[in-house]
Coordinates of C-alpha atoms in Angstrom, one line a residue:
X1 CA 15.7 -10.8 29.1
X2 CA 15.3 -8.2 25.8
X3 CA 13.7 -4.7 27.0
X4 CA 12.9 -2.8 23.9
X5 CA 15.0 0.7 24.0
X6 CA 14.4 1.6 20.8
X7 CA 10.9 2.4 18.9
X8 CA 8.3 -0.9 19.0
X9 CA 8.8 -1.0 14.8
X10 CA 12.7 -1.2 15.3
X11 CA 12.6 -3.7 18.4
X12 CA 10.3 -6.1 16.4
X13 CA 12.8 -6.1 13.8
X14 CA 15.6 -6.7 15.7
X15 CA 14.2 -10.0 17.8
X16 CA 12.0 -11.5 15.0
X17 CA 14.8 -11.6 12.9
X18 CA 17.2 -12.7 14.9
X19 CA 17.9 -16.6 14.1
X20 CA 21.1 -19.2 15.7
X21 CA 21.1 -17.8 19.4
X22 CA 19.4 -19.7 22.3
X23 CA 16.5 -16.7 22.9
X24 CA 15.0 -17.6 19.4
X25 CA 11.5 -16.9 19.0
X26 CA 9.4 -20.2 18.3
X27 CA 7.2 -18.5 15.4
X28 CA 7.1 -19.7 12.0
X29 CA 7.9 -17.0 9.1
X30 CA 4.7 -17.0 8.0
X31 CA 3.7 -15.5 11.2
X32 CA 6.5 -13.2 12.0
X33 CA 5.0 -10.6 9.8
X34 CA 1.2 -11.1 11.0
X35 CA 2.4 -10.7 14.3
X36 CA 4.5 -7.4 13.9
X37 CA 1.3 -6.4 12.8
X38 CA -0.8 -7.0 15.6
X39 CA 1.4 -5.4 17.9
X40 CA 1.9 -2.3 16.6
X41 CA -1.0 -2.1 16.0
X42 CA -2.2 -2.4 20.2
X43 CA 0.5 -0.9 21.4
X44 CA -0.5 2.1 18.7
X45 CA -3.9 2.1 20.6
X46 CA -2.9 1.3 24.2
X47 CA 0.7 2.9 24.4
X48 CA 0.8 2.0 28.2
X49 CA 1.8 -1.4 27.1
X50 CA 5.7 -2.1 26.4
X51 CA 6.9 -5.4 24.3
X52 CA 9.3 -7.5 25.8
X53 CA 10.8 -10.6 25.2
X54 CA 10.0 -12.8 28.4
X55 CA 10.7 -16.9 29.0
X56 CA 7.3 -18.2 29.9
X57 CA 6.8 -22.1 32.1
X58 CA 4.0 -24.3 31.1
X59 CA 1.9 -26.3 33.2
X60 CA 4.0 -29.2 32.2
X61 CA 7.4 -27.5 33.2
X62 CA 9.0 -26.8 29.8
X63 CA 10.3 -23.0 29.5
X64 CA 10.3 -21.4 26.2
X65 CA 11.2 -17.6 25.2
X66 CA 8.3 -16.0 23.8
X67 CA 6.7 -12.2 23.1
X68 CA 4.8 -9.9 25.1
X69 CA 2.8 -7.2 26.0
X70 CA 3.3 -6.1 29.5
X71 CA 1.7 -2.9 30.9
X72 CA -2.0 -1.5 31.6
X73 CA -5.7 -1.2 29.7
X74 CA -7.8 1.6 30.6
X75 CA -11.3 1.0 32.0
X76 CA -13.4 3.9 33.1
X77 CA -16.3 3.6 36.0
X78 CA -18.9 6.8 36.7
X79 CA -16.3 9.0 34.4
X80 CA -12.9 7.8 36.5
X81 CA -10.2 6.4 34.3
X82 CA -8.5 3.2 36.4
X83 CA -5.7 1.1 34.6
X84 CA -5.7 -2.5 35.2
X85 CA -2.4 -4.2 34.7
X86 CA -1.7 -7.2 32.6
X87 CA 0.6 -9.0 30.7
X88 CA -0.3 -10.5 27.3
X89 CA 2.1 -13.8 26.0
X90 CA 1.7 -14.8 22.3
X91 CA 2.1 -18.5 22.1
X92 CA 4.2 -20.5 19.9
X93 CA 1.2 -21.2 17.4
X94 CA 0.2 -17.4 17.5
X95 CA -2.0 -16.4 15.4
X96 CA -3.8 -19.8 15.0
X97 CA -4.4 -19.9 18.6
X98 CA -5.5 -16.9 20.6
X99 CA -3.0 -15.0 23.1
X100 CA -2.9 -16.2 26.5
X101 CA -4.0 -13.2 29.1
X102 CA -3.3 -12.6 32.4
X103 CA -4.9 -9.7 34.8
X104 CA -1.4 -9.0 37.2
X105 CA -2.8 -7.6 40.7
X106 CA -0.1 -5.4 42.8
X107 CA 0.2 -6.1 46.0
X108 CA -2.5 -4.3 48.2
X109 CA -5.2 -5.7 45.3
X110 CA -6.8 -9.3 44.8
X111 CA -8.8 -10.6 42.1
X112 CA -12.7 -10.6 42.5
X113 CA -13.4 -14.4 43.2
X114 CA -15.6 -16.1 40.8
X115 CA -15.3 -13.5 38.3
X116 CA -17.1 -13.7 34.8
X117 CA -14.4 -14.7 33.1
X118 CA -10.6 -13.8 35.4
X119 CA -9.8 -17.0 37.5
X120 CA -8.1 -17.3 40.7
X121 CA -4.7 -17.1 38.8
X122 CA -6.0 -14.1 36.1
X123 CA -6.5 -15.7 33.6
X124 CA -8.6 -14.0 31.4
X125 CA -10.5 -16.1 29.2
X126 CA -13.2 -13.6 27.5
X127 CA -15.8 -14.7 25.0
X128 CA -13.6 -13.2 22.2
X129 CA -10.3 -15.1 23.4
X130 CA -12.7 -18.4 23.5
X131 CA -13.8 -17.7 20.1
X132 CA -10.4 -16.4 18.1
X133 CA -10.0 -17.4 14.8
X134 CA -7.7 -15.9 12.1
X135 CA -7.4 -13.8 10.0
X136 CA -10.5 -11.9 11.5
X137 CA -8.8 -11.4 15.5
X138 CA -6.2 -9.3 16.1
X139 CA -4.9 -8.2 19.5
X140 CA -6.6 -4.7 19.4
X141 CA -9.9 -5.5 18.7
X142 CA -9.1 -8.2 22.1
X143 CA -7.9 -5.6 24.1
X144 CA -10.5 -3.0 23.4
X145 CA -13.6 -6.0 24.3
X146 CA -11.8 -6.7 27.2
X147 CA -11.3 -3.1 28.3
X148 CA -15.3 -2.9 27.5
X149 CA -15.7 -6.4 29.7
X150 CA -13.5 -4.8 32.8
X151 CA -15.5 -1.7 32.9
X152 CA -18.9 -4.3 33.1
X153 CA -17.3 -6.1 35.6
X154 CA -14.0 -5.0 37.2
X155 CA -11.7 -8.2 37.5
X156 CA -10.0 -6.4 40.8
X157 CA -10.9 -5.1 44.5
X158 CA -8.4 -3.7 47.2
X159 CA -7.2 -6.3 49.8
X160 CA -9.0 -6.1 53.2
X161 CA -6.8 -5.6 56.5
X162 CA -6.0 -9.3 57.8
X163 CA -7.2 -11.0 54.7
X164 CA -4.9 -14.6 54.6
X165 CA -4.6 -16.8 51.3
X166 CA -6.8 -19.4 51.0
X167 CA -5.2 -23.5 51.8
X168 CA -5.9 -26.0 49.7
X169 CA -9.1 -27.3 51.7
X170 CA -10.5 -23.8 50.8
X171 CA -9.5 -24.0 47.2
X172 CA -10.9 -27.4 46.8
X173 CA -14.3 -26.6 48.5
X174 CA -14.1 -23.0 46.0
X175 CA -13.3 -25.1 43.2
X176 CA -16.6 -27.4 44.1
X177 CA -18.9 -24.8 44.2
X178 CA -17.4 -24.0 40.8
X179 CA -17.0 -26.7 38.6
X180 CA -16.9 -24.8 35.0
X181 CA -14.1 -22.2 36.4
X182 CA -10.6 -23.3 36.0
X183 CA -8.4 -24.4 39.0
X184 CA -5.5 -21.4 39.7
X185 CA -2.2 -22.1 38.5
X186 CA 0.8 -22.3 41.2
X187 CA 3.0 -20.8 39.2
X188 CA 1.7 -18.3 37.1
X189 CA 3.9 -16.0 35.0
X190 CA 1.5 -13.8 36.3
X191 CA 1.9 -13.9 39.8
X192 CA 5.8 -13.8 38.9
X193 CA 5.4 -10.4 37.7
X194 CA 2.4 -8.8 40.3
X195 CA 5.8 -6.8 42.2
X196 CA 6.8 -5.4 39.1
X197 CA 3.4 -4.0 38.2
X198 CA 3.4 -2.8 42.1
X199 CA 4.5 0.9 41.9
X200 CA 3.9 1.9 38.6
X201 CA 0.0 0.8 38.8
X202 CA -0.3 2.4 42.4
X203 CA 1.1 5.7 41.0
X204 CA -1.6 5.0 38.5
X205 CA -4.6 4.0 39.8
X206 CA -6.1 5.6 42.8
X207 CA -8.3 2.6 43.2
X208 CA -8.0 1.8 46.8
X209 CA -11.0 4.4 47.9
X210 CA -12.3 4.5 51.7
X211 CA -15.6 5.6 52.9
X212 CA -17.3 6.5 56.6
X213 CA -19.4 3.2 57.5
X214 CA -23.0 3.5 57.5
X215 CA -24.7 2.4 61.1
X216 CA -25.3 -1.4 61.1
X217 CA -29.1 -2.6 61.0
X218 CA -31.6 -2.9 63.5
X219 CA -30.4 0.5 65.5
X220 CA -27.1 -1.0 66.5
X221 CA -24.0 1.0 66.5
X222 CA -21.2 1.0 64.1
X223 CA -19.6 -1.7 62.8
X224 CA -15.7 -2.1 62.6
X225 CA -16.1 -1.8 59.0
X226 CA -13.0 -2.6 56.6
X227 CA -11.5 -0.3 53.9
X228 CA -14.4 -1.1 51.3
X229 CA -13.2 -1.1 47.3
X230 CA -15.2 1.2 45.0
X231 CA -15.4 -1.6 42.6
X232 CA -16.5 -4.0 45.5
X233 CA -19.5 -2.3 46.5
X234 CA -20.5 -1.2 42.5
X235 CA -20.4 -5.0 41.3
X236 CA -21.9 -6.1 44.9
X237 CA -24.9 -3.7 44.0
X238 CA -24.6 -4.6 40.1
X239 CA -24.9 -8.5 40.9
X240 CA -28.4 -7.6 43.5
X241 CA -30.0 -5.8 40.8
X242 CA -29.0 -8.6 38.0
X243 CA -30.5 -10.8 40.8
X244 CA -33.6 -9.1 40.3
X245 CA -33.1 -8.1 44.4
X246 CA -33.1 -12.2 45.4
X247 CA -30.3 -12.6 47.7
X248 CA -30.3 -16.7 46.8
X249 CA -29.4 -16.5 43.4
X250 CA -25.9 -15.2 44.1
X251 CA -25.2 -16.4 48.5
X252 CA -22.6 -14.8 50.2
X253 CA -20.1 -17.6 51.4
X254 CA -19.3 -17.8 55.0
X255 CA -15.4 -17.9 55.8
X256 CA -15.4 -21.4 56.2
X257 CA -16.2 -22.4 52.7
X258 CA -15.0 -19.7 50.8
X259 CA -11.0 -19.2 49.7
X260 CA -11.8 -15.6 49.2
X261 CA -13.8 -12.9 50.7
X262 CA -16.8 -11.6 48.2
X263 CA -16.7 -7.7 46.6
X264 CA -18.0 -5.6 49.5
X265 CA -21.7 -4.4 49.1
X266 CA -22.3 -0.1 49.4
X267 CA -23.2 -0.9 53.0
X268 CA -20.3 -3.5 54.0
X269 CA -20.0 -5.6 56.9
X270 CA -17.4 -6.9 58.8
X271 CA -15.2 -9.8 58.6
X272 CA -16.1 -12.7 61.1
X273 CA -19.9 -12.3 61.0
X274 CA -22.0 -15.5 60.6
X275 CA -24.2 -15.9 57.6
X276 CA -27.1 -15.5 58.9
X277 CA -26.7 -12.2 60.2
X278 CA -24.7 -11.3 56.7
X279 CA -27.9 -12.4 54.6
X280 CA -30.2 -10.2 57.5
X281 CA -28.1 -7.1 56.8
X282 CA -27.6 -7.7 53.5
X283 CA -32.1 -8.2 53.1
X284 CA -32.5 -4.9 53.5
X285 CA -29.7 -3.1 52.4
X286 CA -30.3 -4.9 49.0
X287 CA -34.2 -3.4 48.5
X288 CA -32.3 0.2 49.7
X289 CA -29.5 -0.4 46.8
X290 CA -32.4 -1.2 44.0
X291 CA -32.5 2.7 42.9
X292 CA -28.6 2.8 43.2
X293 CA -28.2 0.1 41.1
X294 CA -29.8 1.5 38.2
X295 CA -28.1 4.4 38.6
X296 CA -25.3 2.5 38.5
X297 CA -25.9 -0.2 35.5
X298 CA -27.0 3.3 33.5
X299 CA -23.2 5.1 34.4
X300 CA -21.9 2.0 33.1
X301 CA -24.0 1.9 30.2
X302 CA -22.9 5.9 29.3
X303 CA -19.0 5.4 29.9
X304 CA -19.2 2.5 27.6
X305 CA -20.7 3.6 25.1
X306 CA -19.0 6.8 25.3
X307 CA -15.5 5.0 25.2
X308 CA -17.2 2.2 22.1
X309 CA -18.1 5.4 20.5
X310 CA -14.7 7.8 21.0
X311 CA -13.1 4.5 20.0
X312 CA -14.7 3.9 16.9
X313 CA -14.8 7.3 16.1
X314 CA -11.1 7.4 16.2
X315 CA -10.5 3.9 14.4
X316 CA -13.2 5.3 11.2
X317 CA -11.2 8.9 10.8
X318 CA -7.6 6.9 11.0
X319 CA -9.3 4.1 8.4
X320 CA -11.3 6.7 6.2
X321 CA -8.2 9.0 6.1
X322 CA -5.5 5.9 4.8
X323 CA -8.3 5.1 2.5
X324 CA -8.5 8.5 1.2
X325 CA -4.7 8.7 0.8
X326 CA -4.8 5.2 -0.9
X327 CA -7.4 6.0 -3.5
X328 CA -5.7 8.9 -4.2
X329 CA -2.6 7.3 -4.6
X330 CA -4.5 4.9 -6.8
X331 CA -5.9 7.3 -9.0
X332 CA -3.0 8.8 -9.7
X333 CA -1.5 5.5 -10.8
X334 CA -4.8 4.9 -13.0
X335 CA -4.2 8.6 -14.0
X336 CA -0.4 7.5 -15.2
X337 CA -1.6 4.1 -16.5
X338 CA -4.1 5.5 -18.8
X339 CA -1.7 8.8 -20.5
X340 CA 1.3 6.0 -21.1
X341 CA -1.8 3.4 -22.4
X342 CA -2.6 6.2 -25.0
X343 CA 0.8 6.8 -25.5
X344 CA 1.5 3.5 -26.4
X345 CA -1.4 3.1 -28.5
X346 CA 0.1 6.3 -30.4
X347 CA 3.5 4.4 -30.5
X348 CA 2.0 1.2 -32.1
X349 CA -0.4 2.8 -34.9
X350 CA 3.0 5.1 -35.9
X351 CA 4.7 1.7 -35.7
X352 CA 1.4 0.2 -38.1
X353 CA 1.8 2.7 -40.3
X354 CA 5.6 2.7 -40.8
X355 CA 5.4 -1.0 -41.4
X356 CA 2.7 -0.4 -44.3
X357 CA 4.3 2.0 -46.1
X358 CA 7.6 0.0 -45.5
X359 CA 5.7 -3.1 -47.3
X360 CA 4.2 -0.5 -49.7
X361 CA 8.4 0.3 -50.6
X362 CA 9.2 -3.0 -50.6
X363 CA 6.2 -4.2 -53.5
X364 CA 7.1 -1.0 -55.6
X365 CA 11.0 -2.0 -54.9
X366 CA 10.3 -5.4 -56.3
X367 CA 8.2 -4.4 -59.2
X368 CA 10.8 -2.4 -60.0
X369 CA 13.4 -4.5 -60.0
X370 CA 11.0 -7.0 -61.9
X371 CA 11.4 -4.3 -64.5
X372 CA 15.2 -3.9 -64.6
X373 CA 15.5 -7.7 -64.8
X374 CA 13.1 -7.5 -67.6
X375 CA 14.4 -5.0 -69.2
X376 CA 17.9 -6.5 -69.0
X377 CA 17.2 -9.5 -70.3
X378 CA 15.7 -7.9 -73.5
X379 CA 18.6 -5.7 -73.8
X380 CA 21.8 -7.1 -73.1
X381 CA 21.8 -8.9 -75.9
X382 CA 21.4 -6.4 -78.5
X383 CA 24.8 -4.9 -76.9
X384 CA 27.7 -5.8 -79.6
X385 CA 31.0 -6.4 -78.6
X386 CA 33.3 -3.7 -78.2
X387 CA 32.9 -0.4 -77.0
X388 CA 29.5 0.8 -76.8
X389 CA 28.4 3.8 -78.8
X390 CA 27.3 6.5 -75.8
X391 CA 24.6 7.8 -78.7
X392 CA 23.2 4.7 -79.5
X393 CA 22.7 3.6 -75.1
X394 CA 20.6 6.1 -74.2
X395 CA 17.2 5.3 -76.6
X396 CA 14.7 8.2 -76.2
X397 CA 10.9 7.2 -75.2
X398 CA 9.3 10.0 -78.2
X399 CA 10.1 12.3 -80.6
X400 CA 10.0 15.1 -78.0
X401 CA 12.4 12.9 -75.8
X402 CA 15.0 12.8 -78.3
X403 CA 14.9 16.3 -79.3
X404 CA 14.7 17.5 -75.6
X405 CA 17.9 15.0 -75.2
X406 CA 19.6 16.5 -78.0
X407 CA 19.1 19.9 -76.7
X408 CA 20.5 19.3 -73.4
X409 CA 23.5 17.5 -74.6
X410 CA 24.0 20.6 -76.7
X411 CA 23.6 23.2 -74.3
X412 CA 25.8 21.5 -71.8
X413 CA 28.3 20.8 -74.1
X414 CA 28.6 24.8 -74.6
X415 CA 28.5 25.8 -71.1
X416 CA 31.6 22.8 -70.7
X417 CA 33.3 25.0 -73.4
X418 CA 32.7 28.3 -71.8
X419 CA 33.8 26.8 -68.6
X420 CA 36.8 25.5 -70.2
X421 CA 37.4 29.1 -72.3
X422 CA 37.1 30.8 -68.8
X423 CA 40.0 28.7 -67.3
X424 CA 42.1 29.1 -70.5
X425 CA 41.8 33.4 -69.9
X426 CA 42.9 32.8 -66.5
X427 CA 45.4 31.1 -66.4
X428 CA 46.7 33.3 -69.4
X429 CA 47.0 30.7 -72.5
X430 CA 44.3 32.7 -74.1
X431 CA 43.7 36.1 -75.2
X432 CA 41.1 39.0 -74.0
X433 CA 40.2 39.5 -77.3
X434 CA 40.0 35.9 -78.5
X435 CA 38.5 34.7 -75.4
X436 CA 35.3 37.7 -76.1
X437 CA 34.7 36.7 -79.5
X438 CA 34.3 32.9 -78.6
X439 CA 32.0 33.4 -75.8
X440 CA 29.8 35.9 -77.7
X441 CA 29.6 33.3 -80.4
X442 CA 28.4 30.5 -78.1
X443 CA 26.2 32.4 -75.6
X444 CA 24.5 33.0 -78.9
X445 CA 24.3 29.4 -80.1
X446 CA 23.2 28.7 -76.6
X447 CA 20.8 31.2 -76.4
X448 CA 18.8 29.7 -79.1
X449 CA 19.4 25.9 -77.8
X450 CA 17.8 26.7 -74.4
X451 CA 14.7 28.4 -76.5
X452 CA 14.2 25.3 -78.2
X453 CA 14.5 22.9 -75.1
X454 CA 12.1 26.0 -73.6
X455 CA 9.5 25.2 -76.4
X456 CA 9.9 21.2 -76.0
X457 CA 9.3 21.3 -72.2
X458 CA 6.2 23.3 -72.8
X459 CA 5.4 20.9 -75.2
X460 CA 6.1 18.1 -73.0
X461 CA 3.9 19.4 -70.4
X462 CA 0.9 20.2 -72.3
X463 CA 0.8 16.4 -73.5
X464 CA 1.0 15.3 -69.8
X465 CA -1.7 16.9 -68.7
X466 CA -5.1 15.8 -69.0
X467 CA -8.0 17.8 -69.8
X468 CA -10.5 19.4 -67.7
X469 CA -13.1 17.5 -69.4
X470 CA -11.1 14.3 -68.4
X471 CA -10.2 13.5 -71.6
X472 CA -6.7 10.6 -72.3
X473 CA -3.6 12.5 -72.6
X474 CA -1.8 13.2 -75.6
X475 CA -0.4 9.9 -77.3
X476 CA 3.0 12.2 -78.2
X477 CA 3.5 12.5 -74.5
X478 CA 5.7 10.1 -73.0
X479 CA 4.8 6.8 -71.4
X480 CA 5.3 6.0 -68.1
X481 CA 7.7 2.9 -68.1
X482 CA 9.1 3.6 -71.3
X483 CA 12.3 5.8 -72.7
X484 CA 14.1 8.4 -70.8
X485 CA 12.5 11.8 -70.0
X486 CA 14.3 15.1 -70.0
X487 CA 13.6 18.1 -68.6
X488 CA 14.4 21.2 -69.8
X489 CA 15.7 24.5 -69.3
X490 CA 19.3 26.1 -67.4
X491 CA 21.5 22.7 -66.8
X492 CA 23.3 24.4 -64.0
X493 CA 20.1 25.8 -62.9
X494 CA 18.9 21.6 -63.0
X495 CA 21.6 20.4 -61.3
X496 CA 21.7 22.7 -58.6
X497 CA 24.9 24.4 -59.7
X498 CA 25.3 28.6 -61.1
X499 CA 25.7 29.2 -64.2
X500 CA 29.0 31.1 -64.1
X501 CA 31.1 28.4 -62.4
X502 CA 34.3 30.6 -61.6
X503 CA 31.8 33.4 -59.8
X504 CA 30.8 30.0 -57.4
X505 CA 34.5 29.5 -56.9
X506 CA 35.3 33.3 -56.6
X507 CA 32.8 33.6 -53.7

């Protein structure tokens, strides 16, 4: 099957997307995305665990590919770190039903019989896996409780020296005595993969532990004691003080009705022994393990809340640090959003107030031409036929109009003449002599025409004017809408041009 070679991000990719082949994943599309999620986000907390793509059986025989986690969670008992192997499947309905978890013993280990919540076949069914419900579970928050739930009560203890699997009469007389624990599966995905986990979880987990036997009771020698499990004797002495130190609320079973032996006590026994004299040794052993096992409940109590608390420590900074880069990254964008939002509202009261004094052009545009139609109408008819007289077109609004008009017509007239004297000397049709005495003669004449139209401007512009004591202007100067209004003074000065002509062209 598919072994990820390539980071979990890229792998995840490459198989949820793959569609047409026979290995196609079973998930809808709505959950591809939901569950690359979750699995980043364990294996980003537990990176012992490696995603595979794996075919798993149901208990009614049909075989379907689906996606796992397969590796170990970290449990910790009196300050010792132990890794207990499992494999995690995500089932075809994943995330509306919960995960399906299996604990994956290695050889020289068995699971703890009637365990909390690990069955004969590991199956873990945990009060959070019992109670998943999306969108509020995720796989990490599932693997941390049941990390938290191992160290409690550790799902695993080492195999004793001629321990045989149970038959079937055993497992049915187990299962009796049991009625809410579910019956092990024959053929368990887990069970399929307990050699794999075999070498890698021995080279991790020193969890096999011996110690030197303790005398037996009542002054009798030692006892052929077998290799006695750390965790065996801590959840033997865990379960007396639950007990309250009554040895009836949790019997040991004797080998004929039990398909597997019980977690070894701090003191253990041997193999074979009847159970009365088990639940003789056991009587006082028990009221000697009291002390111990509050020792004992108390280490479990600190390492727990030690991990909860490094855990949650780590999960706030991680959370507290993406929130502070995401509201910075938001107020940045509110930052942005508010400069264009005046920027815009700049943009659309320059807009306002181009379209006002657009409509304000347009009105004095169409009064205007209200005017020209007007005045056309009342003046294109006085026009005779024939030529029109040039004097007779141009009607002056006053008497200072007309005699400003007449002096600029003269004085223009007289600097065409000098203009056209100027190009007569040079191109040689005209005497020096002739051409001095004309030009003296009309820069005279033009001398006094500009004082006059000097005088009429001055004129002009005293009758505009109002008084400072807000008195009406002058009723000689010049209506508004009426007549034509000159303005006097140099005409090449007016128009922009110099008065010597032929010094513009020399230059």
């Amino acid at each position: 099957m598919t072994r990820p070679r390539q980071p979990p991000s890229e792998f995840l990719a490459q198989v949820l997307t793959c569609r047409g082949t026979p290995d196609d994943l079973p998930y809808t599309d709505e959950a591809v995305w939901i569950i690359r999620q979750h699995l980043l986000d364990a294996v980003q907390d537990f990176p012992s665990l490696t995603l595979k793509v794996q075919k798993y059986t149901h208990t009614d025989g049909t075989t379907v590919p689906l996606l796992m986690a397969d590796g170990t969670l970290p449990m910790y008992y009196q300050g010792v770190k132990y890794n207990i192997p499992v494999s995690l499947w995500l089932p075809e309905r994943y995330p509306n039903v919960a995960p399906i978890m299996y604990v994956v013993p290695t050889p020289d280990m068995i699971i703890k019989p009637r365990h909390a919540f690990v069955d004969a076949s590991g199956v873990v069914s945990s009060a959070y896996l019992r109670n998943w419900s999306q969108p509020h579970s995720t796989l990490m928050i599932m693997c941390n409780d049941v990390s938290i739930q191992f160290e409690q009560d550790p799902p695993l203890f080492s195999k004793p020296p001629g321990w045989v699997p149970p038959g079937p009469t055993q497992s049915h007389q187990q299962s009796s005595q049991r009625p809410m624990q579910q019956p092990p599966r024959a053929q368990s995905p887990a069970n399929q993969q307990a050699e794999q986990h075999h070498h890698t979880f021995q080279a991790e987990n020193p969890m096999i532990r011996t110690h030197t036997p303790p005398p037996g009771p009542s002054g009798q020698g030692p006892v052929n004691y077998a290799p006695a499990n750390i965790w065996g004797g801590a959840m033997a002495a865990h379960q007396a003080a639950a007990a309250g130190g009554s040895h009836t609320s949790n019997p040991n079973p004797t080998p004929s009705t039990s398909s597997y032996p019980s977690p070894p006590p701090p003191s253990t026994q041997a193999f074979g022994h009847q159970q009365h004299q088990q639940q003789q040794q056991q009587q006082p052993q028990q009221q000697q393990s009291d002390p111990s096992a509050a020792v004992i409940s108390a280490a479990f109590r600190k390492a727990a809340l030690a991990a909860l608390t490094k855990r949650l420590q780590t999960s706030v900074a991680a959370g507290t640090s993406a929130a502070g880069s995401e509201l910075d990254s938001l107020f940045n964008i509110q930052a942005q959003l508010t400069q264009r939002g005046e920027e815009v509202q700049r943009g659309v009261a320059a807009l306002q107030r181009e379209r006002e004094a657009l409509e304000a052009g347009v009105l004095h545009m169409a009064g205007k031409t209200v005017a020209l139609d007007r005045w056309l109408a009342d003046n294109e008819a006085k026009i005779p036929e024939g030529e029109v007289d040039p004097d007779t077109a141009i009607v002056a609004a006053d008497p200072l109009c007309q005699q400003a008009l007449e002096c600029q017509a003269e004085d223009m007239a007289i600097e065409d003449t000098l203009y056209a004297l100027e190009r007569a000397l040079t191109d040689g049709h005209l005497p020096a002599d002739t051409y001095l005495k004309q030009v003296r003669s009309l820069c005279r004449k033009q001398f006094f025409v500009r004082a006059l139209g000097m005088k009429v401007a001055t004129r002009q512009h005293k009758h505009a004017t109002p008084s400072s004591q807000g008195s009406r202007p002058s009723p000689y100067a010049p209506p508004p809408d009426r007549g034509v209004h000159m303005t006097q003074g140099d005409s090449w000065a007016n128009t922009g041009i110099l008065s010597n002509p032929l010094a513009a062209q020399r230059s």
